[in-house]
Tab-separated table of C-alpha atoms and ligand atoms in Angstrom:
chain	number	residue	atom	x	y	z
A	1	PHE	CA	147.883	215.834	143.421
A	2	HIS	CA	145.544	213.184	143.072
A	3	PRO	CA	142.930	214.571	140.298
A	4	ILE	CA	140.871	210.985	141.459
A	5	ASP	CA	140.210	212.795	144.355
A	6	ILE	CA	137.827	215.607	142.571
A	7	TYR	CA	135.628	212.749	140.918
A	8	LYS	CA	132.049	213.609	140.937
A	9	PRO	CA	129.609	213.587	137.803
A	10	PHE	CA	130.480	216.416	135.691
A	11	ASN	CA	127.838	216.608	133.506
A	12	LYS	CA	124.548	216.361	135.171
A	13	PRO	CA	122.190	214.779	133.057
A	14	ARG	CA	119.712	218.009	131.584
A	15	PRO	CA	116.733	219.384	133.671
A	16	PRO	CA	113.710	219.741	131.841
A	17	PRO	CA	112.945	223.091	130.496
A	18	ILE	CA	111.856	225.866	133.354
A	19	ALA	CA	109.084	226.962	130.882
A	20	VAL	CA	107.457	227.210	127.631
A	21	ARG	CA	107.213	230.154	126.158
A	22	MET	CA	104.215	230.596	124.258
A	23	ASP	CA	104.564	233.361	121.149
A	24	THR	CA	101.455	233.683	119.284
A	25	ASP	CA	100.582	236.373	117.175
A	26	SER	CA	97.634	236.707	114.068
A	27	SER	CA	98.936	234.572	111.392
A	28	THR	CA	101.208	231.910	113.761
A	29	THR	CA	101.539	229.773	117.297
A	30	THR	CA	105.374	228.747	118.059
A	31	SER	CA	106.247	227.145	121.457
A	32	THR	CA	109.707	228.027	122.192
A	33	ALA	CA	111.078	225.432	124.989
A	34	VAL	CA	113.697	227.737	127.635
A	35	TYR	CA	116.333	225.838	129.295
A	36	HIS	CA	118.736	226.161	131.558
A	37	HIS	CA	121.477	227.854	130.509
A	38	LYS	CA	124.378	225.721	131.365
A	39	LYS	CA	126.342	224.038	128.381
A	40	ASP	CA	127.614	220.645	129.261
A	41	LYS	CA	131.088	220.682	129.572
A	42	VAL	CA	133.495	219.096	127.383
A	43	VAL	CA	137.624	218.458	126.540
A	44	VAL	CA	138.768	219.602	123.403
A	45	ILE	CA	142.397	218.400	122.837
A	46	MET	CA	144.082	219.757	119.713
A	47	GLY	CA	147.229	219.877	118.592
A	48	ALA	CA	149.742	219.242	114.950
A	49	THR	CA	149.998	215.412	114.248
A	50	GLY	CA	152.104	213.288	116.255
A	51	CYS	CA	152.232	216.136	119.350
A	52	GLY	CA	151.234	213.467	122.457
A	53	LYS	CA	147.506	213.949	122.098
A	54	THR	CA	146.760	211.195	122.030
A	55	ARG	CA	148.541	210.118	124.995
A	56	VAL	CA	147.299	213.679	127.367
A	57	SER	CA	143.644	212.154	126.490
A	58	ILE	CA	143.757	208.742	128.023
A	59	ASP	CA	146.300	210.049	130.572
A	60	LEU	CA	143.214	212.512	131.868
A	61	ALA	CA	140.693	210.083	130.888
A	62	THR	CA	141.703	207.509	133.590
A	63	CYS	CA	141.362	210.441	135.954
A	64	PHE	CA	138.246	212.197	135.316
A	65	GLN	CA	136.128	209.385	134.423
A	66	SER	CA	135.883	209.899	130.753
A	67	GLU	CA	134.688	208.722	127.101
A	68	ILE	CA	136.788	209.669	123.953
A	69	VAL	CA	135.402	211.439	120.817
A	70	ASN	CA	137.840	211.256	117.667
A	71	SER	CA	138.211	214.022	116.218
A	72	ASP	CA	140.767	212.831	113.239
A	73	LYS	CA	138.889	212.950	109.792
A	74	MET	CA	141.052	209.794	108.743
A	75	GLN	CA	140.848	207.818	112.205
A	76	VAL	CA	136.954	207.861	111.766
A	77	TYR	CA	136.855	205.175	109.156
A	78	LYS	CA	137.353	201.407	109.011
A	79	GLY	CA	140.643	200.023	108.443
A	80	LEU	CA	144.381	200.954	107.934
A	81	ASP	CA	145.006	201.333	111.254
A	82	ILE	CA	148.937	201.163	111.357
A	83	THR	CA	148.549	204.060	108.160
A	84	THR	CA	146.142	206.293	110.191
A	85	ASN	CA	147.890	205.679	113.591
A	86	LYS	CA	145.237	204.858	115.398
A	87	ILE	CA	145.423	203.959	119.345
A	88	THR	CA	145.820	200.457	119.604
A	89	ILE	CA	143.204	198.829	121.894
A	90	GLN	CA	145.152	197.773	124.362
A	91	ASP	CA	146.562	201.216	124.320
A	92	ARG	CA	143.086	202.735	124.891
A	93	GLN	CA	143.003	201.259	128.780
A	94	GLY	CA	139.282	200.632	128.438
A	95	VAL	CA	138.637	204.100	128.234
A	96	PRO	CA	135.560	203.822	125.923
A	97	HIS	CA	135.942	205.304	122.297
A	98	HIS	CA	133.527	207.101	119.859
A	99	LEU	CA	134.016	207.603	116.310
A	100	LEU	CA	137.485	205.811	115.825
A	101	GLY	CA	137.330	203.085	112.949
A	102	GLU	CA	133.156	203.204	113.158
A	103	VAL	CA	132.618	204.939	109.739
A	104	ASP	CA	132.775	202.136	106.275
A	105	PRO	CA	135.577	203.479	103.788
A	106	ASP	CA	132.733	202.572	101.193
A	107	ALA	CA	129.696	204.475	102.588
A	108	GLY	CA	131.480	207.823	100.808
A	109	GLU	CA	133.534	210.843	102.605
A	110	LEU	CA	132.153	212.061	106.190
A	111	THR	CA	131.140	215.343	105.436
A	112	PRO	CA	132.040	217.541	108.628
A	113	SER	CA	127.403	218.401	109.322
A	114	GLU	CA	127.470	214.698	109.722
A	115	TYR	CA	130.375	214.181	112.144
A	116	ARG	CA	128.514	217.331	113.811
A	117	PHE	CA	125.613	214.945	114.052
A	118	SER	CA	127.231	212.185	114.813
A	119	GLY	CA	129.941	213.605	117.425
A	120	GLY	CA	127.188	215.568	118.581
A	121	LEU	CA	125.555	212.295	119.818
A	122	ALA	CA	128.480	210.732	121.466
A	123	ILE	CA	128.639	213.368	123.295
A	124	SER	CA	125.378	213.525	124.233
A	125	GLY	CA	125.457	209.605	124.984
A	126	ILE	CA	128.536	210.607	127.861
A	127	VAL	CA	127.302	213.217	129.333
A	128	SER	CA	123.813	211.257	130.106
A	129	ARG	CA	126.166	208.631	131.591
A	130	GLN	CA	127.639	211.175	133.956
A	131	LYS	CA	130.803	211.426	132.019
A	132	LEU	CA	133.576	213.758	130.712
A	133	PRO	CA	133.350	213.625	127.280
A	134	ILE	CA	137.254	214.090	125.357
A	135	VAL	CA	137.546	215.011	122.286
A	136	VAL	CA	140.732	214.203	120.845
A	137	GLY	CA	142.154	214.282	117.288
A	138	GLY	CA	144.254	216.697	114.475
A	139	SER	CA	141.379	218.145	112.148
A	140	ASN	CA	140.472	221.287	113.244
A	141	SER	CA	137.696	221.696	110.453
A	142	LEU	CA	135.914	218.336	112.115
A	143	ILE	CA	136.139	220.276	115.995
A	144	HIS	CA	134.828	223.708	114.531
A	145	ALA	CA	132.314	222.094	112.987
A	146	LEU	CA	131.152	219.873	116.518
A	147	VAL	CA	131.450	223.312	118.799
A	148	ALA	CA	130.443	225.899	116.595
A	149	ASP	CA	126.507	226.664	118.272
A	150	ARG	CA	126.012	227.350	114.374
A	151	PHE	CA	127.602	225.388	111.868
A	152	ASN	CA	127.221	226.583	108.460
A	153	PRO	CA	129.010	223.228	105.698
A	154	GLU	CA	129.001	225.902	102.806
A	155	LEU	CA	131.676	228.643	104.850
A	156	ASN	CA	135.213	227.531	105.509
A	157	VAL	CA	136.687	229.130	107.767
A	158	PHE	CA	140.395	228.238	107.571
A	159	ASP	CA	141.005	230.137	104.752
A	160	GLY	CA	140.449	233.625	106.315
A	161	SER	CA	137.611	234.503	104.250
A	162	ASN	CA	135.006	233.822	106.930
A	163	PRO	CA	134.897	234.750	110.869
A	164	VAL	CA	135.740	231.497	112.954
A	165	SER	CA	132.701	230.846	114.971
A	166	THR	CA	132.981	232.483	118.565
A	167	GLN	CA	129.634	231.037	119.907
A	168	LEU	CA	130.029	227.515	121.198
A	169	ARG	CA	126.663	225.078	121.529
A	170	TYR	CA	128.567	223.324	124.637
A	171	ASN	CA	131.226	224.552	127.949
A	172	CYS	CA	134.930	224.030	126.009
A	173	CYS	CA	138.001	223.271	128.019
A	174	PHE	CA	140.896	223.625	125.054
A	175	LEU	CA	144.189	221.772	125.805
A	176	TRP	CA	146.493	222.484	123.438
A	177	VAL	CA	149.402	220.433	122.855
A	178	ASP	CA	152.242	222.307	121.311
A	179	VAL	CA	155.530	221.108	119.887
A	180	SER	CA	158.138	223.345	118.701
A	181	LEU	CA	158.164	222.579	114.469
A	182	PRO	CA	161.477	221.654	113.744
A	183	VAL	CA	161.476	219.190	116.499
A	184	LEU	CA	158.221	217.638	115.957
A	185	CYS	CA	159.006	217.140	112.054
A	186	ASP	CA	162.114	215.338	113.220
A	187	TYR	CA	160.426	213.123	115.981
A	188	LEU	CA	157.727	212.979	113.174
A	189	CYS	CA	160.215	211.135	110.783
A	190	LYS	CA	161.590	208.689	112.649
A	191	ARG	CA	157.159	207.849	113.671
A	192	VAL	CA	157.127	206.917	109.686
A	193	ASP	CA	159.903	205.064	110.129
A	194	GLU	CA	158.533	203.013	113.582
A	195	MET	CA	155.210	202.593	111.409
A	196	LEU	CA	157.329	200.732	108.783
A	197	ASP	CA	158.996	198.362	111.543
A	198	SER	CA	155.034	197.826	112.627
A	199	GLY	CA	154.370	196.921	109.146
A	200	MET	CA	152.998	199.810	106.803
A	201	LEU	CA	153.829	198.527	103.549
A	202	ASP	CA	152.197	195.113	104.228
A	203	GLU	CA	149.093	196.560	105.751
A	204	LEU	CA	148.587	199.252	102.380
A	205	SER	CA	149.418	196.249	100.283
A	206	GLU	CA	146.697	194.045	101.280
A	207	TYR	CA	144.342	197.641	101.182
A	208	TYR	CA	145.141	198.257	97.415
A	209	GLY	CA	144.463	194.040	96.878
A	210	SER	CA	141.646	194.181	98.387
A	211	VAL	CA	139.610	197.268	97.786
A	212	ASP	CA	139.177	199.398	94.985
A	213	PRO	CA	140.647	203.125	96.900
A	214	ALA	CA	138.335	204.440	94.245
A	215	SER	CA	135.602	203.840	95.770
A	216	GLN	CA	136.433	205.301	99.196
A	217	ILE	CA	136.383	209.083	98.491
A	218	GLY	CA	137.625	209.227	102.067
A	219	LEU	CA	140.300	207.252	103.514
A	220	ARG	CA	142.088	206.994	100.196
A	221	LYS	CA	143.721	210.195	101.452
A	222	ALA	CA	145.095	209.074	104.197
A	223	ILE	CA	148.854	209.915	104.011
A	224	GLY	CA	150.980	206.824	102.556
A	225	VAL	CA	147.842	205.634	100.217
A	226	PRO	CA	148.974	207.962	97.529
A	227	GLU	CA	152.208	207.759	98.016
A	228	PHE	CA	152.973	203.708	98.466
A	229	GLY	CA	150.083	203.724	95.461
A	230	ARG	CA	152.650	204.420	93.186
A	231	TYR	CA	155.129	202.061	94.328
A	232	LEU	CA	152.884	199.378	94.501
A	233	LYS	CA	151.578	199.876	91.352
A	234	LYS	CA	154.776	199.274	89.775
A	235	TYR	CA	156.167	196.483	92.563
A	236	PRO	CA	153.322	194.352	92.982
A	237	PRO	CA	153.396	192.152	95.785
A	238	GLY	CA	154.375	188.478	94.680
A	239	SER	CA	155.085	189.510	91.353
A	240	GLY	CA	158.479	189.232	91.743
A	241	CYS	CA	159.200	192.753	89.854
A	242	GLY	CA	162.362	195.007	90.544
A	243	ARG	CA	163.496	191.441	92.641
A	244	GLY	CA	167.140	190.572	91.972
A	245	THR	CA	168.111	186.455	91.391
A	246	GLY	CA	168.675	186.005	95.004
A	247	GLY	CA	165.220	188.164	95.835
A	248	GLU	CA	166.884	190.895	96.768
A	249	TRP	CA	165.688	193.914	95.583
A	250	ASP	CA	167.360	196.067	92.577
A	251	ARG	CA	168.352	199.217	93.073
A	252	GLY	CA	165.353	200.610	90.867
A	253	ARG	CA	162.516	199.547	93.056
A	254	ARG	CA	164.595	200.423	96.514
A	255	GLY	CA	165.002	203.787	94.812
A	256	VAL	CA	160.966	204.774	94.432
A	257	TYR	CA	160.347	203.298	97.986
A	258	GLU	CA	163.276	205.126	99.265
A	259	ASP	CA	160.926	208.298	97.269
A	260	SER	CA	157.609	206.975	98.962
A	261	VAL	CA	158.856	207.230	102.310
A	262	ARG	CA	160.283	210.284	101.529
A	263	GLU	CA	157.408	211.938	100.282
A	264	ILE	CA	155.397	210.375	103.459
A	265	LYS	CA	157.394	212.322	105.963
A	266	GLU	CA	157.871	215.298	103.688
A	267	ASN	CA	154.067	215.072	103.375
A	268	THR	CA	153.608	214.244	107.235
A	269	CYS	CA	155.483	217.727	108.253
A	270	GLN	CA	153.328	220.094	106.065
A	271	LEU	CA	150.355	218.252	107.505
A	272	ALA	CA	151.315	219.348	111.189
A	273	LYS	CA	152.353	222.649	109.746
A	274	ARG	CA	148.851	223.320	108.364
A	275	GLN	CA	147.180	222.184	111.611
A	276	ILE	CA	149.628	224.079	113.712
A	277	GLY	CA	148.408	227.194	111.669
A	278	LYS	CA	144.830	225.849	112.035
A	279	ILE	CA	145.015	226.406	115.575
A	280	LEU	CA	146.381	229.612	115.375
A	281	ARG	CA	143.363	230.649	113.474
A	282	LEU	CA	141.264	229.737	116.072
A	283	LYS	CA	143.490	231.241	118.963
A	284	GLY	CA	143.364	234.313	117.297
A	285	ALA	CA	139.709	234.279	116.862
A	286	GLY	CA	139.453	234.213	120.149
A	287	TRP	CA	138.973	230.606	121.199
A	288	ASP	CA	140.919	230.244	124.550
A	289	LEU	CA	143.400	227.514	123.949
A	290	LYS	CA	145.418	226.619	126.980
A	291	ARG	CA	148.818	225.815	125.636
A	292	VAL	CA	150.801	222.447	127.067
A	293	ASP	CA	154.854	222.482	125.358
A	294	ALA	CA	155.648	218.927	124.380
A	295	THR	CA	159.347	220.546	122.954
A	296	GLU	CA	161.483	219.297	125.582
A	297	SER	CA	159.655	216.076	126.557
A	298	PHE	CA	159.608	215.456	122.841
A	299	ARG	CA	163.826	216.268	122.553
A	300	GLU	CA	164.256	214.187	125.407
A	301	VAL	CA	162.234	211.364	122.745
A	302	MET	CA	164.841	211.869	119.884
A	303	MET	CA	167.981	211.578	122.171
A	304	ALA	CA	168.007	207.996	120.997
A	305	THR	CA	169.885	205.675	123.104
A	306	SER	CA	170.883	201.562	122.271
A	307	ASP	CA	172.074	200.067	125.459
A	308	ASP	CA	169.610	198.729	127.763
A	309	HIS	CA	170.839	200.795	131.086
A	310	ASN	CA	170.779	204.187	129.434
A	311	LYS	CA	167.031	203.195	127.676
A	312	LYS	CA	166.269	202.469	130.866
A	313	ARG	CA	167.278	206.418	132.017
A	314	LYS	CA	165.987	208.290	129.052
A	315	LYS	CA	162.362	206.605	129.700
A	316	LYS	CA	162.944	208.210	133.301
A	317	ARG	CA	164.098	211.409	132.347
A	318	TRP	CA	161.110	211.213	129.512
A	319	MET	CA	158.585	210.652	132.001
A	320	GLU	CA	159.833	213.501	134.495
A	321	VAL	CA	159.824	216.194	131.563
A	322	TRP	CA	156.582	214.797	130.590
A	323	GLY	CA	154.820	214.932	133.798
A	324	ARG	CA	156.723	218.264	134.540
A	325	ASP	CA	155.762	219.817	131.297
A	326	VAL	CA	152.896	218.597	129.928
A	327	LEU	CA	150.353	216.016	132.261
A	328	GLU	CA	150.769	218.031	135.237
A	329	PRO	CA	149.863	221.098	133.653
A	330	SER	CA	146.913	219.413	131.977
A	331	MET	CA	145.245	218.077	135.238
A	332	LYS	CA	145.493	221.538	136.545
A	333	ILE	CA	143.657	223.055	133.363
A	334	VAL	CA	140.933	220.527	133.241
A	335	LYS	CA	140.993	220.071	137.346
A	336	ARG	CA	139.868	224.212	137.646
A	337	PHE	CA	137.691	223.234	134.532
A	338	LEU	CA	135.491	221.007	136.110
A	339	GLU	CA	135.253	222.793	139.361
A	340	GLU	CA	134.510	226.331	137.639
B	1	LIG	P1	141.358	220.166	106.101
B	1	LIG	O1	139.758	219.318	105.787
B	1	LIG	O2	140.944	221.892	105.362
B	1	LIG	O3	142.441	219.510	104.866
B	1	LIG	P2	141.606	219.115	108.779
B	1	LIG	O4	142.178	220.058	109.368
B	1	LIG	O5	140.343	219.449	108.720
B	1	LIG	O6	142.243	220.284	107.504
B	1	LIG	P3	143.347	217.617	108.627
B	1	LIG	O7	143.102	216.949	110.026
B	1	LIG	O8	144.306	218.356	108.926
B	1	LIG	O9	142.103	217.993	108.069
B	1	LIG	O10	143.848	216.399	107.489
B	1	LIG	C1	143.873	216.708	105.842
B	1	LIG	C2	144.813	215.525	105.529
B	1	LIG	O11	145.852	215.344	105.933
B	1	LIG	C3	144.349	214.502	105.075
B	1	LIG	O12	143.182	214.989	104.455
B	1	LIG	C4	145.248	213.488	104.545
B	1	LIG	O13	144.925	213.540	103.965
B	1	LIG	C5	145.935	213.395	105.932
B	1	LIG	N1	145.549	213.028	106.761
B	1	LIG	C6	144.922	214.006	108.298
B	1	LIG	N2	144.920	212.563	109.402
B	1	LIG	C7	145.360	211.645	109.432
B	1	LIG	C8	145.628	210.408	109.566
B	1	LIG	N3	145.899	209.594	110.885
B	1	LIG	N4	146.402	209.710	108.853
B	1	LIG	C9	147.024	210.073	107.396
B	1	LIG	N5	146.117	210.943	107.168
B	1	LIG	C10	146.063	212.066	107.448
């Protein structure tokens, strides 16, 4: 199966209006452009934090001539790349990304309406380059704001008090990468440890040392910022607080640090749970979400091994399961969608 074989310009530039209708009555004259009813095709990859959406997006984008639009509400801001878990330049494999680390966090919180506007512009640009827009990120409220035909920022559609918009302004293919919650939570705890190993605390120390989080009402909500804020207030970097004579951390400091890490893990699992709830709400409202189940491949990842030979074998096994359960079904779904 070679998805590249089916490459063609997916979204042709929109033709000019085919007619202009003049509605005239005694008091007003209005003209209405009547457009071809073909909506632009957009792939939307949904799923809880950590479920592998980013990997799927790059795998699809390298096969289907695409550009990616980020829909994670924390990753839109500049800064805190480790804490918000932004994809690295290297991992992007040359695929252009939009609304990723572009918004100045000092300029206030990006509203869903602003996201709808900017995301809409990004999608039009991608379509004009005859490429496929792939929207990826865990913020379902942003996804709803972006694709709804009519969007009312006053209405919360996720608390059950207002209907989800089922009229969409794009022809959407929704891919839902799902992982069973207990398996995902185990993985998320491991991921937090890896983020810490990659320098998350140093990044946050620098953040607290250089900006006033009070002025960054969007980014300061990122998981890790409030949790480590308390730790960093008590043990400011370079102060020597909480260190014994040999420079090692005392029990008090270790305890506060471990509490912060525990909170980050708990809050990340809570976020995943809320995100899955929102996805189910959209599905229940009639959004045609195509679910791919990545649980088995996550189980493979969690079966850690320390010796090198087994590591290679594990990686091979993981790639087989990921290909079988996630990649191939996703490719087929998108291929079918593009051929429709
Ligand atoms: P709502 O707007 O109702 O909270 P949502 O689906 O738009 O929901 P989420 O993406 O679920 O928004 O994000 C909610 C919260 O989760 C954020 O305010 C932030 O605390 C945390 N969060 C989300 N994404 C990240 C991220 N990449 N890094 C760190 N924290 C995040």
